[in-house]
Amino acid sequence: MSLKSIITKIPTVQKEFNIFTSYIENSTECPADSSPASGKIGAIKDNIATKDFPTTCASDILKTYSSPFDATVVSLLKGSGAVIIGKTNLDEFGMGSLGLHTTFGPVRNPLNKDWCVGGSSSGSAAAVSCGIADFALGTDTGGSVRLPSAYSAIYGFKPSYGRISRWGVIAFAQSLDTVGIFANNIDTISGIFRILDQHDPRDPTSLSVETRESIKDQSVKFKDRSKLKIGIPKEFVQSDLAPEIKESFMLYIETLLEKDYEIYPISLPSIKDSLSVYYTLAPAEAASNLSRYDGIRYGKRNSTKPDIVNANFFTESRSYFGQEVKNRIILGNYNLCSDGYKNNFIKAQQLRVQMINQFDKIFRFKNILTNNKPDHDIDILLCPTNLSPPPPINSITHAPKSNPLHEYMNDIFTIPMSLAGLPAISVPFSKGKPYGIQITTQYGNDEALLKFVKETV
Ligand code: GLN
């Protein structure tokens, strides 16, 4: 499709699925050249800063915000010849799993308009799944690329933490935030990853050039192994897994066995703590990050109303946050207050380290960041991405009082990899069906993971 016909199609697609928070209305055709992403059409999650479009985080508090600069990922894409057609709708500040907590209204799933598309990178998943974009960028803090890609039957890749720059990506929980890639095929995912996988001196958590070199050596050894050993964590064998998802997962395992891969059950006992650890740490980081929205530095202020009420500061300015964001601020501050800090925050940090150590023990290759000694020789881990198919939008928006814990449960398979910073991809093994298989490997072996997917899915 030419750029012109895509631009003509956007308003119709937008009306149907509510994918964008803003989009281009006219543009000149770009001449095709030999740049790596030349002519590729991309969409960017609206928590990533762009000069050409507003950057709203789908929040009332930033609805009129325009960034004076492009995030590093956006500059790299533009420099590689990609055309950005718009910013995509999301759960406010990346907080959510369904694509419903947004000031722009719910995103609809192109597989079935009545279903949720998943979140928080909801519009990015829908843009690829409906075919208006070749690829889209999202952010994945606890599963926000992998879950919506599973609900949309497309590929969604969360690279190792630190490989893609976060400069210009609005922070939710920066010890977990990772930029991720959506596409309809693995070659596009690999191509976009190669463009973005670079050290960025402006992001203090971006992997150094030296660490990247060591990772490359390890990744080559990994890629050259002819038959990788596969592990299935028994803690991920969930009794409430939907039967059709179980069936699809078993089918994939059968194809691997036919290809002579060896598959073993393994155990990662700490996985059972991962939801509580994540929902202690992520809101704490979020509460701290969101304190900059005080109507002075960021956010808006109503000049006709006082912003200090009963000795509480920023009352009016912070009323522009949505309900889920407010829940996280309260939860996060509770976990950071003096009692909560020792009992919850520090405990969760300790459990996170324990989980990373357990992952390191089962893999064949060393984790370049921890230097832990491996105990086993597993190369690849497998589990489903989602527990159940996407819920109908109405079942949630019309529920009398929904319990946020139900939404948090959707992250059960994706959060452990986020806490450990591991590369993980959700692949649509059953074509056109709203569920995915999550494939993970040791920290830094991203290219080997993509190669394995290419050979087996
Ligand atoms: N659903 C998770 C949350 O709400 C993960 C979000 C994300 O990855 N941005 O925190």
Short mmCIF file of C-alpha atoms and ligand atoms in Angstrom, two decimals:
data_model
loop_
_atom_site.label_atom_id
_atom_site.label_comp_id
_atom_site.label_asym_id
_atom_site.label_seq_id
_atom_site.Cartn_x
_atom_site.Cartn_y
_atom_site.Cartn_z
CA MET A 1 0.00 0.00 0.00
CA SER A 2 1.37 3.46 -0.86
CA LEU A 3 1.78 6.03 1.91
CA LYS A 4 -0.95 8.12 0.30
CA SER A 5 -3.49 5.30 0.41
CA ILE A 6 -2.55 4.52 4.02
CA ILE A 7 -3.15 8.16 4.98
CA THR A 8 -6.53 8.04 3.25
CA LYS A 9 -7.44 4.85 5.14
CA ILE A 10 -6.46 6.00 8.65
CA PRO A 11 -9.71 7.89 9.52
CA THR A 12 -11.84 4.81 8.75
CA VAL A 13 -9.60 2.49 10.75
CA GLN A 14 -9.55 5.05 13.57
CA LYS A 15 -13.33 5.18 13.69
CA GLU A 16 -13.50 1.42 13.93
CA PHE A 17 -10.76 0.61 16.44
CA ASN A 18 -9.70 3.89 18.12
CA ILE A 19 -6.04 3.10 17.58
CA PHE A 20 -4.44 6.56 17.44
CA THR A 21 -4.20 9.55 19.76
CA SER A 22 -2.97 11.61 16.78
CA TYR A 23 -1.95 10.79 13.21
CA ILE A 24 -0.61 12.33 10.00
CA GLU A 25 -3.07 13.86 7.63
CA ASN A 26 -0.84 14.48 4.65
CA SER A 27 2.69 13.72 3.62
CA THR A 28 4.76 13.49 0.51
CA GLU A 29 5.64 10.03 -0.77
CA CYS A 30 9.16 9.11 0.43
CA PRO A 31 11.49 7.86 -2.25
CA ALA A 32 12.59 4.27 -1.60
CA ASP A 33 16.34 3.98 -0.99
CA SER A 34 18.65 1.44 0.58
CA SER A 35 18.20 2.56 4.22
CA PRO A 36 17.32 -0.42 6.46
CA ALA A 37 13.73 0.66 7.18
CA SER A 38 13.11 2.50 3.92
CA GLY A 39 9.41 2.68 3.15
CA LYS A 40 8.40 0.83 6.34
CA ILE A 41 5.33 2.30 8.00
CA GLY A 42 5.51 2.59 11.78
CA ALA A 43 3.30 3.72 14.67
CA ILE A 44 4.62 4.84 18.07
CA LYS A 45 3.05 4.37 21.50
CA ASP A 46 2.04 7.74 22.88
CA ASN A 47 4.33 7.59 25.91
CA ILE A 48 7.36 7.98 23.62
CA ALA A 49 8.36 11.59 22.88
CA THR A 50 7.93 12.88 19.32
CA LYS A 51 8.38 16.40 17.89
CA ASP A 52 5.84 15.93 15.12
CA PHE A 53 2.92 14.73 17.26
CA PRO A 54 1.72 15.54 20.80
CA THR A 55 2.90 13.15 23.55
CA THR A 56 -0.01 12.57 25.92
CA CYS A 57 0.45 9.18 27.68
CA ALA A 58 -3.34 8.98 27.09
CA SER A 59 -3.71 11.14 30.20
CA ASP A 60 -5.75 14.28 30.78
CA ILE A 61 -2.77 15.71 32.61
CA LEU A 62 -0.63 15.71 29.42
CA LYS A 63 -3.37 16.15 26.83
CA THR A 64 -1.86 19.34 25.45
CA TYR A 65 1.82 18.42 25.86
CA SER A 66 4.16 18.57 22.89
CA SER A 67 7.75 17.41 23.24
CA PRO A 68 10.46 19.67 21.81
CA PHE A 69 12.55 16.59 20.83
CA ASP A 70 12.26 13.07 19.46
CA ALA A 71 13.08 10.08 21.67
CA THR A 72 16.26 8.27 20.56
CA VAL A 73 14.19 5.36 19.18
CA VAL A 74 12.17 7.76 17.03
CA SER A 75 15.30 9.50 15.67
CA LEU A 76 16.86 6.12 14.85
CA LEU A 77 13.75 4.99 12.98
CA LYS A 78 13.41 8.22 11.03
CA GLY A 79 17.13 8.10 10.20
CA SER A 80 16.64 4.59 8.82
CA GLY A 81 13.92 5.65 6.41
CA ALA A 82 10.82 4.59 8.39
CA VAL A 83 7.68 6.73 8.12
CA ILE A 84 5.84 7.36 11.39
CA ILE A 85 2.11 7.63 10.75
CA GLY A 86 0.91 8.40 14.25
CA LYS A 87 0.91 7.99 18.00
CA THR A 88 -1.02 5.11 19.50
CA ASN A 89 -3.56 4.89 22.29
CA LEU A 90 -2.56 3.19 25.57
CA ASP A 91 -3.53 2.57 29.15
CA GLU A 92 -2.68 5.86 30.85
CA PHE A 93 1.11 6.08 31.49
CA GLY A 94 1.35 2.38 30.55
CA MET A 95 -0.66 1.23 33.59
CA GLY A 96 -3.09 -1.51 32.66
CA SER A 97 -3.50 -4.76 30.74
CA LEU A 98 -6.62 -4.17 28.69
CA GLY A 99 -6.49 -0.86 26.79
CA LEU A 100 -9.40 0.63 28.72
CA HIS A 101 -7.77 3.12 31.13
CA THR A 102 -7.35 5.91 28.60
CA THR A 103 -8.73 9.40 28.25
CA PHE A 104 -9.21 8.69 24.51
CA GLY A 105 -11.62 5.78 25.09
CA PRO A 106 -11.09 2.01 24.69
CA VAL A 107 -9.08 0.51 21.85
CA ARG A 108 -11.02 -2.19 19.96
CA ASN A 109 -9.49 -5.47 18.87
CA PRO A 110 -9.26 -5.82 15.06
CA LEU A 111 -9.81 -9.61 15.44
CA ASN A 112 -13.20 -8.86 17.00
CA LYS A 113 -14.34 -5.32 17.73
CA ASP A 114 -16.11 -6.36 20.93
CA TRP A 115 -12.95 -7.68 22.55
CA CYS A 116 -10.27 -5.83 24.48
CA VAL A 117 -7.02 -5.63 22.56
CA GLY A 118 -4.87 -5.88 25.68
CA GLY A 119 -2.55 -3.30 27.16
CA SER A 120 -0.94 -1.19 27.83
CA SER A 121 0.47 -0.83 24.27
CA SER A 122 -3.05 -1.29 22.92
CA GLY A 123 -3.09 0.97 19.85
CA SER A 124 0.35 -0.26 18.73
CA ALA A 125 -0.85 -3.88 18.68
CA ALA A 126 -4.06 -2.91 16.88
CA ALA A 127 -2.20 -0.80 14.28
CA VAL A 128 -0.16 -3.84 13.22
CA SER A 129 -2.97 -6.35 13.52
CA CYS A 130 -5.35 -4.32 11.32
CA GLY A 131 -2.59 -3.88 8.72
CA ILE A 132 -2.28 -0.08 8.75
CA ALA A 133 1.35 -0.27 10.03
CA ASP A 134 4.23 -2.65 9.20
CA PHE A 135 5.54 -2.33 12.72
CA ALA A 136 4.83 -0.43 15.91
CA LEU A 137 6.75 0.46 19.04
CA GLY A 138 5.34 -0.14 22.48
CA THR A 139 6.75 -0.21 25.97
CA ASP A 140 6.84 -3.31 28.14
CA THR A 141 7.22 -2.87 31.90
CA GLY A 142 5.44 -6.05 32.96
CA GLY A 143 4.00 -7.45 29.73
CA SER A 144 2.54 -4.50 27.83
CA VAL A 145 3.99 -5.58 24.49
CA ARG A 146 3.61 -9.34 24.91
CA LEU A 147 0.03 -9.47 26.22
CA PRO A 148 -1.59 -7.26 23.52
CA SER A 149 0.40 -9.05 20.82
CA ALA A 150 -1.03 -12.37 22.07
CA TYR A 151 -4.58 -10.92 22.13
CA SER A 152 -4.01 -9.66 18.56
CA ALA A 153 -2.36 -12.77 17.07
CA ILE A 154 0.86 -10.94 16.10
CA TYR A 155 4.51 -10.99 17.23
CA GLY A 156 5.52 -8.84 20.22
CA PHE A 157 9.15 -8.68 21.32
CA LYS A 158 10.54 -7.32 24.60
CA PRO A 159 14.34 -7.20 24.29
CA SER A 160 16.77 -7.59 27.22
CA TYR A 161 16.58 -4.61 29.57
CA GLY A 162 19.06 -1.92 28.52
CA ARG A 163 19.49 -2.86 24.87
CA ILE A 164 17.13 -0.23 23.46
CA SER A 165 17.43 3.37 24.64
CA ARG A 166 14.77 4.75 26.98
CA TRP A 167 15.80 8.37 26.40
CA GLY A 168 12.56 10.22 25.61
CA VAL A 169 10.40 7.34 26.84
CA ILE A 170 8.17 8.66 29.63
CA ALA A 171 9.00 6.61 32.73
CA PHE A 172 6.48 4.32 34.39
CA ALA A 173 8.88 2.12 36.43
CA GLN A 174 12.37 2.64 35.09
CA SER A 175 14.00 -0.47 36.55
CA LEU A 176 11.59 -2.46 34.35
CA ASP A 177 10.66 -0.21 31.39
CA THR A 178 11.75 -1.60 28.01
CA VAL A 179 10.87 -0.47 24.50
CA GLY A 180 9.37 -3.37 22.51
CA ILE A 181 8.44 -4.09 18.90
CA PHE A 182 5.23 -5.37 17.26
CA ALA A 183 5.05 -6.83 13.75
CA ASN A 184 3.24 -9.42 11.69
CA ASN A 185 6.39 -11.42 11.00
CA ILE A 186 9.68 -12.23 12.70
CA ASP A 187 11.88 -10.70 9.97
CA THR A 188 10.38 -7.25 10.53
CA ILE A 189 10.87 -7.64 14.30
CA SER A 190 14.55 -8.55 13.76
CA GLY A 191 15.07 -5.71 11.25
CA ILE A 192 13.65 -3.03 13.55
CA PHE A 193 15.54 -4.47 16.54
CA ARG A 194 18.84 -4.19 14.62
CA ILE A 195 18.16 -0.47 14.03
CA LEU A 196 17.30 0.25 17.68
CA ASP A 197 19.86 -2.00 19.41
CA GLN A 198 22.51 0.66 20.12
CA HIS A 199 24.25 2.23 23.07
CA ASP A 200 22.84 5.65 23.96
CA PRO A 201 24.99 7.86 26.21
CA ARG A 202 21.88 9.86 27.14
CA ASP A 203 20.25 6.84 28.84
CA PRO A 204 22.21 5.86 31.99
CA THR A 205 20.71 2.33 31.86
CA SER A 206 21.68 1.75 28.22
CA LEU A 207 24.17 -1.13 27.98
CA SER A 208 27.74 0.02 27.43
CA VAL A 209 29.62 -0.72 24.21
CA GLU A 210 31.92 -3.18 26.10
CA THR A 211 29.02 -5.14 27.60
CA ARG A 212 27.44 -5.31 24.15
CA GLU A 213 30.67 -6.86 22.82
CA SER A 214 30.67 -9.57 25.53
CA ILE A 215 27.03 -10.31 24.84
CA LYS A 216 27.78 -10.65 21.14
CA ASP A 217 30.42 -13.35 21.84
CA GLN A 218 27.98 -15.29 23.98
CA SER A 219 25.18 -14.92 21.47
CA VAL A 220 27.37 -16.30 18.69
CA LYS A 221 28.18 -19.41 20.79
CA PHE A 222 24.48 -19.77 21.51
CA LYS A 223 23.38 -19.38 17.90
CA ASP A 224 25.92 -21.95 16.72
CA ARG A 225 24.58 -24.71 18.94
CA SER A 226 22.70 -27.05 16.67
CA LYS A 227 20.03 -28.30 19.09
CA LEU A 228 18.94 -26.05 21.87
CA LYS A 229 17.62 -27.48 25.14
CA ILE A 230 14.19 -26.31 26.11
CA GLY A 231 12.70 -25.97 29.60
CA ILE A 232 9.11 -25.59 30.70
CA PRO A 233 8.78 -24.11 34.20
CA LYS A 234 6.33 -26.28 36.10
CA GLU A 235 5.15 -23.26 38.08
CA PHE A 236 3.68 -22.01 34.79
CA VAL A 237 1.46 -25.05 34.39
CA GLN A 238 -1.70 -23.29 35.55
CA SER A 239 -4.88 -25.20 36.24
CA ASP A 240 -7.02 -22.28 35.05
CA LEU A 241 -5.33 -22.04 31.64
CA ALA A 242 -8.04 -21.84 28.92
CA PRO A 243 -8.31 -25.23 27.11
CA GLU A 244 -7.76 -23.74 23.63
CA ILE A 245 -4.56 -22.03 24.82
CA LYS A 246 -3.33 -25.28 26.38
CA GLU A 247 -4.05 -27.10 23.13
CA SER A 248 -2.13 -24.57 21.03
CA PHE A 249 0.82 -24.75 23.48
CA MET A 250 0.87 -28.56 23.33
CA LEU A 251 0.79 -28.44 19.54
CA TYR A 252 3.87 -26.22 19.47
CA ILE A 253 5.67 -28.60 21.82
CA GLU A 254 4.83 -31.48 19.47
CA THR A 255 6.35 -29.64 16.51
CA LEU A 256 9.52 -29.06 18.56
CA LEU A 257 9.72 -32.74 19.47
CA GLU A 258 9.31 -33.65 15.82
CA LYS A 259 12.30 -31.42 15.10
CA ASP A 260 14.27 -33.35 17.76
CA TYR A 261 14.51 -30.62 20.36
CA GLU A 262 14.92 -31.94 23.90
CA ILE A 263 12.31 -30.63 26.32
CA TYR A 264 12.56 -30.79 30.13
CA PRO A 265 10.36 -29.72 33.04
CA ILE A 266 12.23 -27.27 35.25
CA SER A 267 11.41 -25.43 38.45
CA LEU A 268 11.61 -21.72 39.27
CA PRO A 269 9.90 -21.55 42.69
CA SER A 270 10.19 -17.73 42.95
CA ILE A 271 7.81 -17.27 40.03
CA LYS A 272 4.93 -17.65 42.48
CA ASP A 273 5.94 -14.36 44.15
CA SER A 274 6.32 -12.40 40.94
CA LEU A 275 2.91 -10.68 40.81
CA SER A 276 3.24 -9.42 44.39
CA VAL A 277 6.84 -8.35 43.83
CA TYR A 278 5.94 -6.47 40.64
CA TYR A 279 2.87 -4.77 42.11
CA THR A 280 4.99 -3.62 45.06
CA LEU A 281 7.98 -2.31 43.09
CA ALA A 282 6.35 -0.91 39.93
CA PRO A 283 3.83 1.36 41.73
CA ALA A 284 6.60 2.57 44.08
CA GLU A 285 8.73 3.65 41.13
CA ALA A 286 5.63 5.07 39.41
CA ALA A 287 4.64 7.14 42.46
CA SER A 288 8.08 8.67 42.51
CA ASN A 289 8.11 9.35 38.74
CA LEU A 290 4.64 10.86 38.72
CA SER A 291 5.52 13.43 41.39
CA ARG A 292 6.86 15.66 38.60
CA TYR A 293 3.27 16.27 37.42
CA ASP A 294 2.57 19.14 39.76
CA GLY A 295 1.27 21.70 37.28
CA ILE A 296 4.57 23.61 37.53
CA ARG A 297 7.12 21.44 35.78
CA TYR A 298 4.72 19.09 33.97
CA GLY A 299 0.97 18.82 33.77
CA LYS A 300 -1.64 21.54 33.82
CA ARG A 301 -3.10 23.89 36.37
CA ASN A 302 -6.52 25.48 36.49
CA SER A 303 -5.72 29.15 37.14
CA THR A 304 -9.17 29.83 38.58
CA LYS A 305 -8.91 27.23 41.36
CA PRO A 306 -6.48 27.03 44.30
CA ASP A 307 -3.96 24.20 44.08
CA ILE A 308 -3.46 23.93 47.85
CA VAL A 309 -6.47 22.69 49.76
CA ASN A 310 -6.35 21.96 53.53
CA ALA A 311 -2.54 21.97 53.42
CA ASN A 312 -2.52 19.38 50.61
CA PHE A 313 -0.43 20.48 47.67
CA PHE A 314 -1.25 20.15 43.95
CA THR A 315 -4.82 18.96 44.67
CA GLU A 316 -6.35 20.45 41.53
CA SER A 317 -3.45 19.58 39.18
CA ARG A 318 -3.36 15.95 40.25
CA SER A 319 -7.11 15.54 39.87
CA TYR A 320 -6.37 15.17 36.13
CA PHE A 321 -4.87 11.71 36.68
CA GLY A 322 -7.20 8.79 35.88
CA GLN A 323 -8.40 6.35 38.56
CA GLU A 324 -5.90 3.53 37.87
CA VAL A 325 -2.97 5.96 37.99
CA LYS A 326 -4.26 7.30 41.30
CA ASN A 327 -4.52 3.71 42.63
CA ARG A 328 -0.86 3.14 41.75
CA ILE A 329 0.27 6.41 43.38
CA ILE A 330 -1.46 5.47 46.63
CA LEU A 331 -0.14 1.90 46.54
CA GLY A 332 3.37 3.06 45.63
CA ASN A 333 3.56 5.71 48.33
CA TYR A 334 2.23 3.25 50.87
CA ASN A 335 5.04 0.85 49.98
CA LEU A 336 7.60 3.64 50.28
CA CYS A 337 6.40 5.05 53.60
CA SER A 338 8.44 4.15 56.68
CA ASP A 339 6.62 0.94 57.67
CA GLY A 340 5.84 -0.17 54.14
CA TYR A 341 9.42 0.42 53.06
CA LYS A 342 10.99 -2.28 55.25
CA ASN A 343 8.10 -4.71 55.18
CA ASN A 344 7.16 -4.42 51.52
CA PHE A 345 9.60 -2.53 49.32
CA ILE A 346 12.88 -3.99 50.63
CA LYS A 347 11.33 -7.47 50.86
CA ALA A 348 10.18 -7.23 47.24
CA GLN A 349 13.67 -6.16 46.14
CA GLN A 350 15.14 -9.19 47.91
CA LEU A 351 12.64 -11.52 46.25
CA ARG A 352 13.44 -9.98 42.88
CA VAL A 353 17.14 -10.79 43.32
CA GLN A 354 16.23 -14.32 44.45
CA MET A 355 14.20 -14.80 41.26
CA ILE A 356 17.04 -13.54 39.04
CA ASN A 357 19.41 -15.98 40.77
CA GLN A 358 17.01 -18.84 40.08
CA PHE A 359 16.76 -17.94 36.40
CA ASP A 360 20.56 -17.75 36.21
CA LYS A 361 20.91 -21.26 37.67
CA ILE A 362 18.79 -22.99 35.07
CA PHE A 363 20.32 -21.40 31.94
CA ARG A 364 23.42 -22.79 30.16
CA PHE A 365 24.93 -19.34 29.62
CA LYS A 366 26.09 -16.92 32.28
CA ASN A 367 24.14 -13.75 32.93
CA ILE A 368 26.67 -11.12 31.93
CA LEU A 369 25.28 -8.67 34.51
CA THR A 370 25.23 -10.89 37.60
CA ASN A 371 28.07 -13.30 36.83
CA ASN A 372 26.11 -16.04 38.63
CA LYS A 373 27.34 -19.55 37.86
CA PRO A 374 24.82 -21.62 35.86
CA ASP A 375 23.85 -25.01 37.31
CA HIS A 376 21.88 -26.42 34.38
CA ASP A 377 22.02 -26.24 30.61
CA ILE A 378 18.67 -24.90 29.45
CA ASP A 379 18.78 -22.56 26.44
CA ILE A 380 15.14 -21.62 25.95
CA LEU A 381 12.12 -21.34 28.24
CA LEU A 382 8.54 -21.82 27.08
CA CYS A 383 5.14 -20.93 28.50
CA PRO A 384 1.88 -19.45 27.22
CA THR A 385 1.65 -15.62 27.07
CA ASN A 386 -1.94 -15.30 28.23
CA LEU A 387 -4.06 -17.29 30.64
CA SER A 388 -7.33 -16.71 28.81
CA PRO A 389 -8.63 -15.11 25.60
CA PRO A 390 -9.27 -11.32 25.59
CA PRO A 391 -12.31 -10.35 27.66
CA PRO A 392 -15.22 -8.53 25.98
CA ILE A 393 -14.95 -4.76 26.48
CA ASN A 394 -18.51 -4.57 27.80
CA SER A 395 -17.93 -7.21 30.44
CA ILE A 396 -15.48 -4.83 32.09
CA THR A 397 -16.80 -1.37 31.37
CA HIS A 398 -20.33 -2.41 32.42
CA ALA A 399 -19.29 -4.45 35.47
CA PRO A 400 -20.79 -2.84 38.61
CA LYS A 401 -17.48 -2.71 40.46
CA SER A 402 -14.44 -4.37 39.01
CA ASN A 403 -11.66 -5.61 41.23
CA PRO A 404 -8.26 -4.36 39.90
CA LEU A 405 -6.72 -7.69 40.99
CA HIS A 406 -8.54 -9.45 38.13
CA GLU A 407 -6.74 -7.23 35.66
CA TYR A 408 -3.37 -7.67 37.42
CA MET A 409 -3.75 -11.48 37.10
CA ASN A 410 -3.43 -11.19 33.29
CA ASP A 411 0.29 -10.46 33.76
CA ILE A 412 1.06 -13.74 35.47
CA PHE A 413 3.19 -15.18 32.64
CA THR A 414 4.92 -12.01 31.52
CA ILE A 415 6.03 -10.35 34.77
CA PRO A 416 8.82 -12.79 35.81
CA MET A 417 10.77 -12.01 32.60
CA SER A 418 10.37 -8.28 33.23
CA LEU A 419 11.64 -8.55 36.81
CA ALA A 420 14.67 -10.49 35.55
CA GLY A 421 15.23 -8.20 32.52
CA LEU A 422 15.20 -11.19 30.14
CA PRO A 423 14.44 -11.04 26.41
CA ALA A 424 11.02 -12.55 25.67
CA ILE A 425 8.77 -12.73 22.66
CA SER A 426 5.13 -13.66 22.23
CA VAL A 427 4.50 -15.55 19.00
CA PRO A 428 1.16 -16.29 17.32
CA PHE A 429 1.54 -20.02 16.87
CA SER A 430 -2.19 -20.59 16.14
CA LYS A 431 -2.66 -18.15 13.28
CA GLY A 432 -5.48 -15.63 13.78
CA LYS A 433 -6.30 -16.85 17.31
CA PRO A 434 -6.00 -14.43 20.25
CA TYR A 435 -3.32 -16.24 22.21
CA GLY A 436 0.43 -16.50 22.10
CA ILE A 437 3.36 -18.61 23.18
CA GLN A 438 6.04 -16.82 25.16
CA ILE A 439 9.62 -17.77 24.38
CA THR A 440 12.41 -16.54 26.64
CA THR A 441 16.15 -16.92 26.98
CA GLN A 442 19.10 -15.80 29.10
CA TYR A 443 19.88 -12.09 29.38
CA GLY A 444 21.55 -10.69 26.26
CA ASN A 445 20.88 -13.60 23.88
CA ASP A 446 18.25 -11.64 21.96
CA GLU A 447 19.48 -12.51 18.44
CA ALA A 448 19.59 -16.21 19.25
CA LEU A 449 16.02 -16.01 20.54
CA LEU A 450 14.84 -14.39 17.29
CA LYS A 451 16.70 -17.04 15.29
CA PHE A 452 15.03 -19.83 17.29
CA VAL A 453 11.60 -18.31 16.59
CA LYS A 454 12.37 -18.06 12.89
CA GLU A 455 13.30 -21.74 12.80
CA THR A 456 10.45 -23.11 14.86
CA VAL A 457 7.26 -21.06 14.45
N1 GLN B 1 -0.17 -4.64 33.17
C1 GLN B 1 1.00 -4.24 33.87
C2 GLN B 1 0.72 -3.00 34.70
O1 GLN B 1 -0.35 -2.48 34.61
C3 GLN B 1 2.13 -4.03 32.91
C4 GLN B 1 2.10 -2.73 32.21
C5 GLN B 1 3.25 -2.50 31.27
O2 GLN B 1 3.99 -3.43 30.91
N2 GLN B 1 3.43 -1.22 30.90
O3 GLN B 1 1.54 -2.56 35.44
#
